[in-house]
Tab-separated table of C-alpha atoms in Angstrom:
chain	number	residue	atom	x	y	z
A	260	UNK	CA	104.941	116.879	113.347
A	261	UNK	CA	105.802	116.754	109.907
A	262	UNK	CA	106.063	120.104	109.342
A	263	UNK	CA	108.025	120.441	112.507
A	264	UNK	CA	110.509	118.537	111.166
A	265	UNK	CA	110.134	120.303	107.902
A	266	UNK	CA	110.932	123.676	109.730
A	267	UNK	CA	113.908	122.061	111.557
A	268	UNK	CA	115.506	120.791	108.417
A	269	UNK	CA	114.828	123.990	106.345
A	270	UNK	CA	113.472	122.274	103.191
A	271	UNK	CA	110.043	121.721	102.074
A	272	UNK	CA	108.370	118.549	101.319
A	273	UNK	CA	108.264	117.587	97.550
A	274	UNK	CA	106.123	114.706	97.979
A	275	UNK	CA	102.822	116.428	98.130
A	276	UNK	CA	103.797	118.227	94.871
A	277	UNK	CA	104.670	114.932	93.317
A	278	UNK	CA	101.210	113.440	94.221
A	279	UNK	CA	99.085	116.359	92.901
A	280	UNK	CA	101.276	116.209	89.694
A	281	UNK	CA	100.460	113.008	89.259
A	282	UNK	CA	96.874	112.944	89.862
A	283	UNK	CA	96.481	115.820	87.616
A	284	UNK	CA	98.437	113.903	84.342
A	285	UNK	CA	97.046	110.421	85.111
A	286	UNK	CA	93.491	111.821	85.340
A	287	UNK	CA	94.214	113.277	81.765
A	288	UNK	CA	96.061	110.015	80.244
A	289	UNK	CA	93.276	107.920	81.650
A	290	UNK	CA	90.817	109.943	79.724
A	291	UNK	CA	92.560	109.461	76.192
A	292	UNK	CA	93.094	105.662	77.197
A	293	UNK	CA	91.033	103.350	74.511
A	294	UNK	CA	89.545	106.521	72.747
A	295	UNK	CA	91.119	106.439	69.060
A	296	UNK	CA	93.921	108.754	68.499
A	297	UNK	CA	92.268	112.120	68.104
A	298	UNK	CA	95.372	113.458	66.261
A	299	UNK	CA	95.894	110.774	63.955
A	300	UNK	CA	92.182	110.813	63.075
A	301	UNK	CA	92.272	114.637	62.454
A	302	UNK	CA	95.458	114.245	60.193
A	303	UNK	CA	94.243	111.999	57.929
A	304	UNK	CA	90.870	113.387	57.461
A	305	UNK	CA	92.521	117.025	56.772
A	306	UNK	CA	95.205	115.239	54.486
A	307	UNK	CA	91.711	113.667	52.563
A	308	UNK	CA	90.059	116.829	52.098
A	309	UNK	CA	92.924	118.684	51.204
A	310	UNK	CA	94.613	116.214	48.871
A	311	UNK	CA	90.993	116.353	46.914
A	312	UNK	CA	92.282	119.756	45.464
A	313	UNK	CA	95.966	119.993	45.940
A	314	UNK	CA	98.716	117.381	45.435
A	315	UNK	CA	100.303	116.870	48.748
A	316	UNK	CA	102.961	114.886	50.195
A	317	UNK	CA	101.747	113.384	53.077
A	318	UNK	CA	104.665	113.455	55.277
A	319	UNK	CA	104.287	117.169	54.812
A	320	UNK	CA	100.971	117.446	56.779
A	321	UNK	CA	101.842	118.349	60.326
A	322	UNK	CA	99.041	118.294	63.044
A	323	UNK	CA	100.028	119.278	66.455
A	324	UNK	CA	97.834	119.977	69.630
A	325	UNK	CA	99.230	122.307	72.493
A	326	UNK	CA	97.104	122.035	75.980
A	327	UNK	CA	96.617	124.931	77.783
A	328	UNK	CA	95.225	125.498	81.284
A	329	UNK	CA	91.994	127.124	79.533
A	330	UNK	CA	92.419	126.791	75.728
A	331	UNK	CA	94.035	124.574	73.740
A	332	UNK	CA	95.516	125.379	70.274
A	333	UNK	CA	95.751	122.997	67.489
A	334	UNK	CA	98.011	123.704	64.524
A	335	UNK	CA	97.797	122.548	61.220
A	336	UNK	CA	101.099	122.876	59.056
A	337	UNK	CA	100.375	121.705	55.524
A	338	UNK	CA	103.330	122.424	53.155
A	339	UNK	CA	101.981	122.798	49.320
A	340	UNK	CA	104.355	122.388	46.321
A	341	UNK	CA	104.168	125.077	44.175
A	342	UNK	CA	101.828	125.279	41.125
A	343	UNK	CA	100.795	121.811	40.968
A	344	UNK	CA	97.168	121.097	40.478
A	345	UNK	CA	95.361	118.053	39.996
A	346	UNK	CA	94.185	116.906	36.563
A	347	UNK	CA	90.883	116.119	38.031
A	348	UNK	CA	90.668	119.473	39.395
A	349	UNK	CA	91.744	121.159	35.863
A	350	UNK	CA	89.042	119.102	34.031
A	351	UNK	CA	86.303	120.396	36.854
A	352	UNK	CA	86.721	124.180	35.871
B	85	UNK	CA	95.541	74.623	90.205
B	86	UNK	CA	98.230	76.311	88.484
B	87	UNK	CA	98.615	80.044	88.556
B	88	UNK	CA	100.461	82.179	86.220
B	89	UNK	CA	101.573	85.307	87.568
B	90	UNK	CA	103.273	88.030	85.672
B	91	UNK	CA	105.774	90.393	87.280
B	92	UNK	CA	105.665	93.573	85.503
B	93	UNK	CA	106.215	97.286	85.642
B	94	UNK	CA	106.574	99.192	82.676
B	95	UNK	CA	109.623	101.269	83.944
B	96	UNK	CA	112.866	99.618	83.686
B	97	UNK	CA	114.963	99.286	86.814
B	98	UNK	CA	112.409	99.205	89.424
B	99	UNK	CA	113.341	95.597	90.366
B	100	UNK	CA	110.844	93.334	88.601
B	101	UNK	CA	113.808	90.672	88.306
B	102	UNK	CA	114.787	90.926	91.839
B	103	UNK	CA	111.277	90.536	92.862
B	104	UNK	CA	110.568	87.536	90.399
B	105	UNK	CA	113.496	85.736	91.979
B	106	UNK	CA	112.655	86.924	95.642
B	107	UNK	CA	109.143	85.856	95.409
B	108	UNK	CA	109.925	82.426	93.341
B	109	UNK	CA	112.347	81.529	95.905
B	110	UNK	CA	110.053	82.119	98.936
B	111	UNK	CA	107.223	80.404	97.535
B	112	UNK	CA	109.425	77.483	96.579
B	113	UNK	CA	110.539	77.405	100.155
B	114	UNK	CA	106.863	77.095	101.397
B	115	UNK	CA	106.796	73.854	99.293
B	116	UNK	CA	105.199	75.323	96.295
B	117	UNK	CA	106.346	74.298	92.912
B	118	UNK	CA	107.705	77.085	91.165
B	119	UNK	CA	109.103	78.160	87.640
B	120	UNK	CA	110.588	81.623	87.051
B	121	UNK	CA	110.232	82.472	83.075
B	122	UNK	CA	112.340	85.044	81.826
B	123	UNK	CA	110.394	87.030	79.233
B	124	UNK	CA	113.306	89.478	78.192
B	125	UNK	CA	114.312	88.448	75.041
B	126	UNK	CA	117.778	89.538	74.145
B	127	UNK	CA	118.373	91.175	77.752
B	128	UNK	CA	118.259	87.961	79.861
B	129	UNK	CA	119.086	88.334	83.529
B	130	UNK	CA	116.923	86.091	85.554
B	131	UNK	CA	119.557	83.601	85.390
B	132	UNK	CA	122.226	85.604	86.618
B	133	UNK	CA	120.225	87.244	89.785
B	134	UNK	CA	119.757	83.032	90.457
B	135	UNK	CA	123.033	82.416	90.360
B	136	UNK	CA	122.327	79.766	86.914
B	137	UNK	CA	124.072	81.552	84.155
B	138	UNK	CA	126.632	78.972	83.365
B	139	UNK	CA	123.946	76.310	83.382
B	140	UNK	CA	121.876	77.632	80.427
B	141	UNK	CA	121.985	75.221	77.501
B	142	UNK	CA	118.393	75.721	76.118
B	143	UNK	CA	116.285	78.874	76.250
B	144	UNK	CA	112.411	80.046	75.528
B	145	UNK	CA	112.839	80.611	72.268
B	146	UNK	CA	114.477	77.217	71.515
B	147	UNK	CA	111.345	75.891	73.162
B	148	UNK	CA	108.824	77.947	71.049
B	149	UNK	CA	110.741	76.890	67.896
B	150	UNK	CA	110.922	73.388	68.561
B	151	UNK	CA	114.478	73.094	68.767
B	152	UNK	CA	114.486	71.780	72.272
B	153	UNK	CA	112.023	70.158	74.445
B	154	UNK	CA	110.679	72.009	77.491
B	155	UNK	CA	112.372	69.629	79.847
B	156	UNK	CA	115.832	70.110	78.306
B	157	UNK	CA	115.448	74.176	78.742
B	158	UNK	CA	114.235	74.004	82.323
B	159	UNK	CA	116.978	74.522	84.703
B	160	UNK	CA	116.499	73.476	88.487
B	161	UNK	CA	117.780	75.361	91.100
B	162	UNK	CA	120.912	73.805	93.175
B	163	UNK	CA	119.659	75.299	96.524
B	164	UNK	CA	115.680	74.597	96.203
B	165	UNK	CA	114.491	71.430	94.484
B	166	UNK	CA	110.979	73.040	94.214
B	167	UNK	CA	112.288	76.295	91.889
B	168	UNK	CA	113.025	75.991	88.417
B	169	UNK	CA	113.963	78.546	85.589
B	170	UNK	CA	112.951	78.812	82.132
B	171	UNK	CA	115.685	81.402	80.738
B	172	UNK	CA	115.440	83.944	78.231
B	173	UNK	CA	117.128	83.868	74.712
B	174	UNK	CA	119.880	86.115	73.787
B	175	UNK	CA	118.572	86.749	70.219
B	176	UNK	CA	118.297	89.803	68.862
B	177	UNK	CA	115.248	88.802	66.578
B	178	UNK	CA	112.223	90.352	68.827
B	179	UNK	CA	110.053	88.528	66.729
B	180	UNK	CA	111.208	85.091	67.899
B	181	UNK	CA	108.667	85.144	70.663
B	182	UNK	CA	104.947	84.278	69.408
B	183	UNK	CA	101.724	84.979	70.761
B	184	UNK	CA	100.969	81.009	69.903
B	185	UNK	CA	104.508	79.849	71.068
B	186	UNK	CA	103.937	81.552	74.705
B	187	UNK	CA	100.244	80.134	74.818
B	188	UNK	CA	101.742	76.564	74.189
B	189	UNK	CA	104.530	76.950	76.625
B	190	UNK	CA	102.178	78.375	79.594
B	191	UNK	CA	99.890	75.656	78.736
B	192	UNK	CA	102.320	72.983	79.271
B	193	UNK	CA	103.974	74.631	82.141
B	194	UNK	CA	100.456	74.886	84.058
B	195	UNK	CA	100.302	70.941	84.022
B	196	UNK	CA	103.712	70.888	85.588
B	197	UNK	CA	103.855	73.674	88.645
B	198	UNK	CA	101.904	75.406	91.022
B	199	UNK	CA	103.024	78.568	90.119
B	200	UNK	CA	104.321	80.166	86.759
B	201	UNK	CA	106.158	83.621	87.589
B	202	UNK	CA	106.582	85.339	84.248
B	203	UNK	CA	109.304	88.149	84.455
B	204	UNK	CA	108.409	91.014	82.220
B	205	UNK	CA	110.740	93.021	80.387
B	206	UNK	CA	110.460	96.709	80.882
B	207	UNK	CA	108.481	98.676	78.471
B	208	UNK	CA	105.019	98.222	76.858
B	209	UNK	CA	106.120	96.555	73.344
B	210	UNK	CA	105.856	92.963	72.206
B	211	UNK	CA	107.805	91.287	74.971
B	212	UNK	CA	105.923	92.973	77.852
B	213	UNK	CA	102.527	92.394	76.480
B	214	UNK	CA	103.152	88.659	75.717
B	215	UNK	CA	104.405	88.189	79.322
B	216	UNK	CA	101.208	89.463	80.590
B	217	UNK	CA	99.256	87.920	77.950
B	218	UNK	CA	98.033	84.725	79.630
B	219	UNK	CA	98.363	85.863	83.217
B	220	UNK	CA	95.910	84.991	85.825
B	221	UNK	CA	97.682	87.536	88.354
B	222	UNK	CA	99.918	90.342	88.064
B	223	UNK	CA	102.343	92.005	90.408
B	224	UNK	CA	102.939	95.665	89.399
B	225	UNK	CA	106.504	96.370	90.867
B	226	UNK	CA	106.536	100.240	91.570
B	227	UNK	CA	109.190	102.420	93.230
B	228	UNK	CA	107.739	105.426	95.184
B	229	UNK	CA	108.863	107.998	92.488
B	230	UNK	CA	106.421	109.895	90.097
B	231	UNK	CA	107.833	108.263	86.581
B	232	UNK	CA	107.316	104.487	88.026
B	233	UNK	CA	103.746	105.221	89.308
B	234	UNK	CA	102.811	106.859	85.909
B	235	UNK	CA	104.189	103.622	84.118
B	236	UNK	CA	102.458	101.558	86.623
B	237	UNK	CA	99.102	103.344	85.643
B	238	UNK	CA	99.598	102.718	81.948
B	239	UNK	CA	100.583	99.007	82.937
B	240	UNK	CA	97.198	98.448	84.727
B	241	UNK	CA	95.394	99.852	81.933
B	242	UNK	CA	97.084	97.270	79.984
B	243	UNK	CA	96.210	94.345	81.995
B	244	UNK	CA	92.664	95.574	82.078
B	245	UNK	CA	92.541	95.229	78.068
B	246	UNK	CA	95.170	93.487	76.732
B	247	UNK	CA	95.264	89.872	78.563
B	248	UNK	CA	93.238	87.061	77.529
B	249	UNK	CA	91.594	87.222	80.853
B	250	UNK	CA	90.401	90.655	80.005
B	251	UNK	CA	89.480	89.780	76.713
B	252	UNK	CA	87.326	87.005	78.025
B	253	UNK	CA	85.491	89.370	80.445
B	254	UNK	CA	87.333	88.021	83.509
B	255	UNK	CA	89.753	90.127	85.359
B	256	UNK	CA	93.601	89.793	86.130
B	257	UNK	CA	94.110	89.692	89.794
B	258	UNK	CA	96.363	92.850	90.338
B	259	UNK	CA	98.745	93.585	93.113
B	260	UNK	CA	101.178	96.462	93.656
B	261	UNK	CA	104.674	95.818	95.158
B	262	UNK	CA	106.296	98.916	96.439
B	263	UNK	CA	110.183	98.641	96.007
B	264	UNK	CA	112.942	100.810	97.416
B	265	UNK	CA	110.808	102.409	100.002
B	266	UNK	CA	112.245	104.614	102.770
B	267	UNK	CA	109.601	105.007	105.328
B	268	UNK	CA	111.704	107.852	106.915
B	269	UNK	CA	111.877	109.857	103.971
B	270	UNK	CA	108.222	109.311	103.430
B	271	UNK	CA	107.561	110.258	106.751
B	272	UNK	CA	109.547	113.657	106.005
B	273	UNK	CA	107.357	114.232	103.174
B	274	UNK	CA	110.264	113.640	100.544
B	275	UNK	CA	109.281	110.537	99.038
B	276	UNK	CA	105.517	109.622	98.162
B	277	UNK	CA	103.991	107.468	100.865
B	278	UNK	CA	102.046	104.037	100.677
B	279	UNK	CA	98.728	105.630	100.859
B	280	UNK	CA	99.825	108.186	97.987
B	281	UNK	CA	100.771	105.358	95.895
B	282	UNK	CA	97.730	103.168	96.587
B	283	UNK	CA	95.236	105.902	96.384
B	284	UNK	CA	96.736	107.115	92.490
B	285	UNK	CA	96.832	103.256	91.441
B	286	UNK	CA	93.786	102.404	93.132
B	287	UNK	CA	94.945	98.607	93.351
B	288	UNK	CA	95.631	96.523	96.499
B	289	UNK	CA	98.962	96.235	98.136
B	290	UNK	CA	101.059	93.086	98.273
B	291	UNK	CA	103.870	94.329	100.109
B	292	UNK	CA	106.418	96.902	100.728
B	293	UNK	CA	110.095	96.219	100.139
B	294	UNK	CA	112.274	98.509	102.067
B	295	UNK	CA	115.321	100.086	100.209
B	296	UNK	CA	118.316	97.889	101.296
B	297	UNK	CA	121.840	97.107	100.734
B	298	UNK	CA	121.099	93.292	100.982
B	299	UNK	CA	119.316	93.380	97.616
B	300	UNK	CA	122.535	94.339	95.841
B	301	UNK	CA	124.583	91.927	98.030
B	302	UNK	CA	122.155	89.228	97.198
B	303	UNK	CA	122.627	89.847	93.439
B	304	UNK	CA	126.330	90.124	93.358
B	305	UNK	CA	126.513	86.575	94.730
B	306	UNK	CA	123.640	84.975	92.566
B	307	UNK	CA	121.248	84.477	95.377
B	308	UNK	CA	117.449	85.549	95.670
B	309	UNK	CA	117.561	87.879	98.541
B	310	UNK	CA	114.833	85.620	100.435
B	311	UNK	CA	117.541	82.594	100.182
B	312	UNK	CA	120.663	84.926	100.834
B	313	UNK	CA	119.934	86.355	103.863
B	314	UNK	CA	116.292	85.072	105.035
B	315	UNK	CA	116.294	87.355	108.270
B	316	UNK	CA	117.098	90.690	106.023
B	317	UNK	CA	114.194	93.499	105.917
B	318	UNK	CA	113.772	92.972	102.025
B	319	UNK	CA	113.758	89.217	102.564
B	320	UNK	CA	111.281	89.214	105.238
B	321	UNK	CA	109.127	91.760	103.180
B	322	UNK	CA	109.321	89.267	100.329
B	323	UNK	CA	108.412	86.360	102.042
B	324	UNK	CA	105.104	88.085	103.705
B	325	UNK	CA	104.289	88.884	100.024
B	326	UNK	CA	104.750	85.271	99.243
B	327	UNK	CA	102.548	84.338	101.986
B	328	UNK	CA	99.794	86.970	100.702
B	329	UNK	CA	99.970	85.372	97.269
B	330	UNK	CA	99.425	82.084	98.634
B	331	UNK	CA	96.202	83.510	100.274
B	332	UNK	CA	97.330	84.109	103.923
B	333	UNK	CA	96.501	87.272	105.795
B	334	UNK	CA	99.376	88.767	106.860
B	335	UNK	CA	99.978	91.937	108.606
B	336	UNK	CA	101.342	94.896	106.274
B	337	UNK	CA	104.476	96.604	107.852
B	338	UNK	CA	107.459	97.707	106.520
B	339	UNK	CA	110.369	95.538	107.930
B	340	UNK	CA	113.474	97.840	109.235
B	341	UNK	CA	116.635	96.964	109.637
B	342	UNK	CA	117.538	98.860	112.960
B	343	UNK	CA	115.011	101.264	114.872
B	344	UNK	CA	116.709	104.636	113.874
B	345	UNK	CA	116.091	107.693	115.896
B	346	UNK	CA	113.588	109.034	113.119
B	347	UNK	CA	111.645	106.047	113.397
B	348	UNK	CA	111.556	106.344	117.062
B	349	UNK	CA	110.629	110.231	116.934
B	350	UNK	CA	107.661	109.090	114.493
B	351	UNK	CA	106.625	105.832	116.447
B	352	UNK	CA	106.682	103.998	113.625
B	353	UNK	CA	106.955	99.967	114.467
B	354	UNK	CA	109.885	97.727	113.598
B	355	UNK	CA	109.030	94.229	112.411
């Protein structure tokens, strides 16, 4: 009946698309809920490690994640000011 | 025993205020003593939907801050003696509402009313979390549309984690109220169906409010749709929903205004 109506009206039903998109999205979002913020955690640990050796502006550390179908990519972008080393690192050499 | 019920949704514009007013009036008409509380600090509108906008003297924040007594801020409906309104403030200070202030007001209202309906602001920020904080039950207003369903899912997650009930190991009783539903479009596959929404949200259904011109007509004149035209399709759907809240078993159906050709073709029942 539904497909007959669809044929008559010449339109495809969009509700099944809506349902499928929601099911995929919500399965993903529910998984993230209640977990610690992964990107925030990565960012703060990367910042801690790198700033042991180089002086950094915390605002210039960008961590981004792109989710693909099969693989996801983690992009870390750290801006390092030129020729500024920490006195501690100097002393260690 | 008094019940605190939050009307919430995450997404704005889906019908929280309309539903709060309609359910509040329907419960009051059935003899329950009801207060509807507007939590939308800064953007109050429940007063307007109830036609009480010119009677607001004190508000929720005045009571929280001790400027006014609760009894001074409560506005009694002119049509229903069992229905009261506690309006929101129009202050821009979002921190004016405190957890302790809300706790104390809700505790006070519990001693005076059968039902405390909290009209939540949109979003997931402070106002929305405080509106749900002390709730026993929740009505999640959802439109048959992807962004509304997604936001409802998010709000359901918050009801299960951020409320006092959830924190003490109990559960907030949750109900989905689907508004602006068009059974014809759903039957043609143009709109998410009731089954789709319930399957995705995995939450029991309180009612289905059909898309209707009566809703705007009622808000234009400042009267809850259940009062303004009790025989209209949305009013009947809200009245059924209110009866379910009171524990009655009412058959679930979508009241229709007239039985159109498409309804006949699809064999849908008219209420």
